[in-house]
mmCIF file of C-alpha atoms in Angstrom:
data_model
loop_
_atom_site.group_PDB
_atom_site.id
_atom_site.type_symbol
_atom_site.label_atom_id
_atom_site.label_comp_id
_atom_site.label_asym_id
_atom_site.label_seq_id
_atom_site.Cartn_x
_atom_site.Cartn_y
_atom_site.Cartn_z
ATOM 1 C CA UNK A 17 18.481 -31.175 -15.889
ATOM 2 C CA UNK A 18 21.946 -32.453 -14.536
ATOM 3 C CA UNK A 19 24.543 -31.339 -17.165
ATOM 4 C CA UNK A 20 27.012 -33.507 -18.559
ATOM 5 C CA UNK A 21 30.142 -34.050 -16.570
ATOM 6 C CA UNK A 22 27.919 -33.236 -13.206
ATOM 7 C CA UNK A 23 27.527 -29.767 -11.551
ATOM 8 C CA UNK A 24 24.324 -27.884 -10.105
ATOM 9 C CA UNK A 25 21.065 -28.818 -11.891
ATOM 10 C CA UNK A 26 20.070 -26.380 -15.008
ATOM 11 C CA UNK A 27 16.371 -25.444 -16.277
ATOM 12 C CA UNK A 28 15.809 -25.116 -19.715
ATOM 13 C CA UNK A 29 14.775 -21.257 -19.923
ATOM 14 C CA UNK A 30 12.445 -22.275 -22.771
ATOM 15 C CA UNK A 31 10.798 -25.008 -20.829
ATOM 16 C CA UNK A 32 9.851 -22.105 -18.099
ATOM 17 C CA UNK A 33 8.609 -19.733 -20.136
ATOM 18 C CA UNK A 34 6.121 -22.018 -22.034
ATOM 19 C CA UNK A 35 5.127 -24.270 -18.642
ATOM 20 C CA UNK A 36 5.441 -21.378 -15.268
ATOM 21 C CA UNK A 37 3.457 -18.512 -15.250
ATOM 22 C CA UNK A 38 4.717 -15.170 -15.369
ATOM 23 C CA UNK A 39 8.142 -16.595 -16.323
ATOM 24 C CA UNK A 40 10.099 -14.068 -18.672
ATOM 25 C CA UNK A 41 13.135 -12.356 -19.716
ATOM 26 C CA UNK A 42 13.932 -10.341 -16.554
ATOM 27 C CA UNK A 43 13.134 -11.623 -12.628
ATOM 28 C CA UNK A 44 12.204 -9.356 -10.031
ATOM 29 C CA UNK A 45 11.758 -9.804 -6.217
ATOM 30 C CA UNK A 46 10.985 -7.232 -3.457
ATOM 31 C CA UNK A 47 9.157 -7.714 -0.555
ATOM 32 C CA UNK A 48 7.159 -5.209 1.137
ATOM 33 C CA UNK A 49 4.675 -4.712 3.276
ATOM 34 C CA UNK A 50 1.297 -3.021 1.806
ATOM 35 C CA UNK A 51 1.422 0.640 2.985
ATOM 36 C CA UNK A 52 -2.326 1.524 1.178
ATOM 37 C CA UNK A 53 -5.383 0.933 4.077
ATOM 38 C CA UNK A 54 -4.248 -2.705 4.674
ATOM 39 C CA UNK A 55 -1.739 -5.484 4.889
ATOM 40 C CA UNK A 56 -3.763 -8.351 2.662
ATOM 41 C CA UNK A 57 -2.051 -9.884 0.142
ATOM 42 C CA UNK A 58 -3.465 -7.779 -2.345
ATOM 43 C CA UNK A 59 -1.613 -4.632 -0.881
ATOM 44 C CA UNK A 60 1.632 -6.163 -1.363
ATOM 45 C CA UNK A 61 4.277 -5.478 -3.900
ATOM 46 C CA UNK A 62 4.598 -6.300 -6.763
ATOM 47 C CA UNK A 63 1.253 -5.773 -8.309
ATOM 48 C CA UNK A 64 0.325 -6.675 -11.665
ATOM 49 C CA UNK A 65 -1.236 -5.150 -14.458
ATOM 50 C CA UNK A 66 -2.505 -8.373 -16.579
ATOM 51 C CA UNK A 67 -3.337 -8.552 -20.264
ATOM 52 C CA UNK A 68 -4.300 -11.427 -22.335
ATOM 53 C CA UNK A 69 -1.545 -10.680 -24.627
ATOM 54 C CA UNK A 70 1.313 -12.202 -22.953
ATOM 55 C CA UNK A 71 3.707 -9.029 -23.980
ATOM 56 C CA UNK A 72 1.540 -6.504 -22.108
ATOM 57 C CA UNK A 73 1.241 -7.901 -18.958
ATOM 58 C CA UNK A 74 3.371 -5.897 -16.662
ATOM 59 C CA UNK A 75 4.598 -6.032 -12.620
ATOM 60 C CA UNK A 76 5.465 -3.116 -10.262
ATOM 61 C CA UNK A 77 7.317 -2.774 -7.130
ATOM 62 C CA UNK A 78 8.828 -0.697 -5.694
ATOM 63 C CA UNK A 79 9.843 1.730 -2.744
ATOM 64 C CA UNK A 80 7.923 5.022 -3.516
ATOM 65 C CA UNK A 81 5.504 7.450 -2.659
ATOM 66 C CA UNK A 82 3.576 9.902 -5.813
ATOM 67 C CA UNK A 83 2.750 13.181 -4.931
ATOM 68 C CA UNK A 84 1.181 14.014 -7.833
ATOM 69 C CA UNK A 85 -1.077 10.578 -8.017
ATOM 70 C CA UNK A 86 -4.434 12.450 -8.960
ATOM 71 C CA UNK A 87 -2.759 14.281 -11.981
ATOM 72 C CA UNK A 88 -1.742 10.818 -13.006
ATOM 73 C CA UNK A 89 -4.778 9.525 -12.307
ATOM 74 C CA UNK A 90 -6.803 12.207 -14.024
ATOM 75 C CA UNK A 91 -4.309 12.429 -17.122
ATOM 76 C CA UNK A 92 -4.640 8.357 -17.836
ATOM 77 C CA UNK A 93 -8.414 8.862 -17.726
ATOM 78 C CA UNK A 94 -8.351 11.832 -20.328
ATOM 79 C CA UNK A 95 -6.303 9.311 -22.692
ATOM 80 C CA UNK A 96 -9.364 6.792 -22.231
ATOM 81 C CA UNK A 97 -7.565 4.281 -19.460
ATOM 82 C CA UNK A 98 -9.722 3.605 -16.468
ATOM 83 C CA UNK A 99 -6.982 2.388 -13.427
ATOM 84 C CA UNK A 100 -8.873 0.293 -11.168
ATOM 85 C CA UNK A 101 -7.990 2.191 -8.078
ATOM 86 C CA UNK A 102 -6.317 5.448 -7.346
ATOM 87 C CA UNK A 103 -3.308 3.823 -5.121
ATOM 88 C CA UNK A 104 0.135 5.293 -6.283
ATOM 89 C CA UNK A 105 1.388 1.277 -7.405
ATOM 90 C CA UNK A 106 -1.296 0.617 -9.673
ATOM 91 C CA UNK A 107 -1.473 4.162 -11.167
ATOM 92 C CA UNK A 108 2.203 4.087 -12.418
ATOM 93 C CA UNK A 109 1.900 0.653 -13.464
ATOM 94 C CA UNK A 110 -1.420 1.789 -15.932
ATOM 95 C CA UNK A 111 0.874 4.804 -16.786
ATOM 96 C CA UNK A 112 3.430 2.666 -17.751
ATOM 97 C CA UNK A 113 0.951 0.047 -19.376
ATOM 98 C CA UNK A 114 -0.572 2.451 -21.536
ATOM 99 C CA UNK A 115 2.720 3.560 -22.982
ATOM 100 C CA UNK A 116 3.679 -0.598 -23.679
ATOM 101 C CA UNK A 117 0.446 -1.076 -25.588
ATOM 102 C CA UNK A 118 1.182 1.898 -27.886
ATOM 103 C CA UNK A 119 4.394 0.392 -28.347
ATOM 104 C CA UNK A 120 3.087 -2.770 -29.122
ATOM 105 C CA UNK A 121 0.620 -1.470 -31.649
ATOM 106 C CA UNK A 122 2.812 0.328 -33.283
ATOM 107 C CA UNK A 123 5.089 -2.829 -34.071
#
């Protein structure tokens, strides 16, 4: 959308968030190289943690390294989560996850 008088082109913010996918209130980008076995695309930051409600679904990235990832991993299993692999990434981000759904049930 060209706004009146001229200048750069605008998006409507609303228009994004209902039409492009994973559109929200904050933007994100990193760009690193997968440091876990590989260097597919699914190695790469960020990684998601998706949920069909739209306020659960959650990205990572980041520069780190746990050292404590099996404590992590062990403690979200004890509080009934089941991470689908034990890299560092997606352990935080189920750590973190679990902590947003509470939230969210709580509202």
């Amino acid at each position: 959308i060209t706004p009146p008088g001229g200048g750069p082109p605008q998006v409507d913010p609303l228009w994004v968030k209902e039409h492009v996918p994973f559109a929200g209130e904050l933007f994100l980008s990193h760009v690193r190289y997968g440091t876990d076995s590989d260097n597919s695309i699914d190695r790469c930051h960020p990684v998601m943690r998706e949920s069909n409600w739209m306020t659960r679904s959650l990205l990572l990235a980041g520069n780190f390294n746990i050292t404590n990832n099996e404590d992590l991993f062990s403690s979200l299993v004890q509080i009934g989560q089941h991470p689908r692999e034990l890299s560092d990434t997606v352990t935080l981000l189920e750590k973190i996850g679990h902590f947003v759904d509470k939230e969210n049930n709580d509202l």
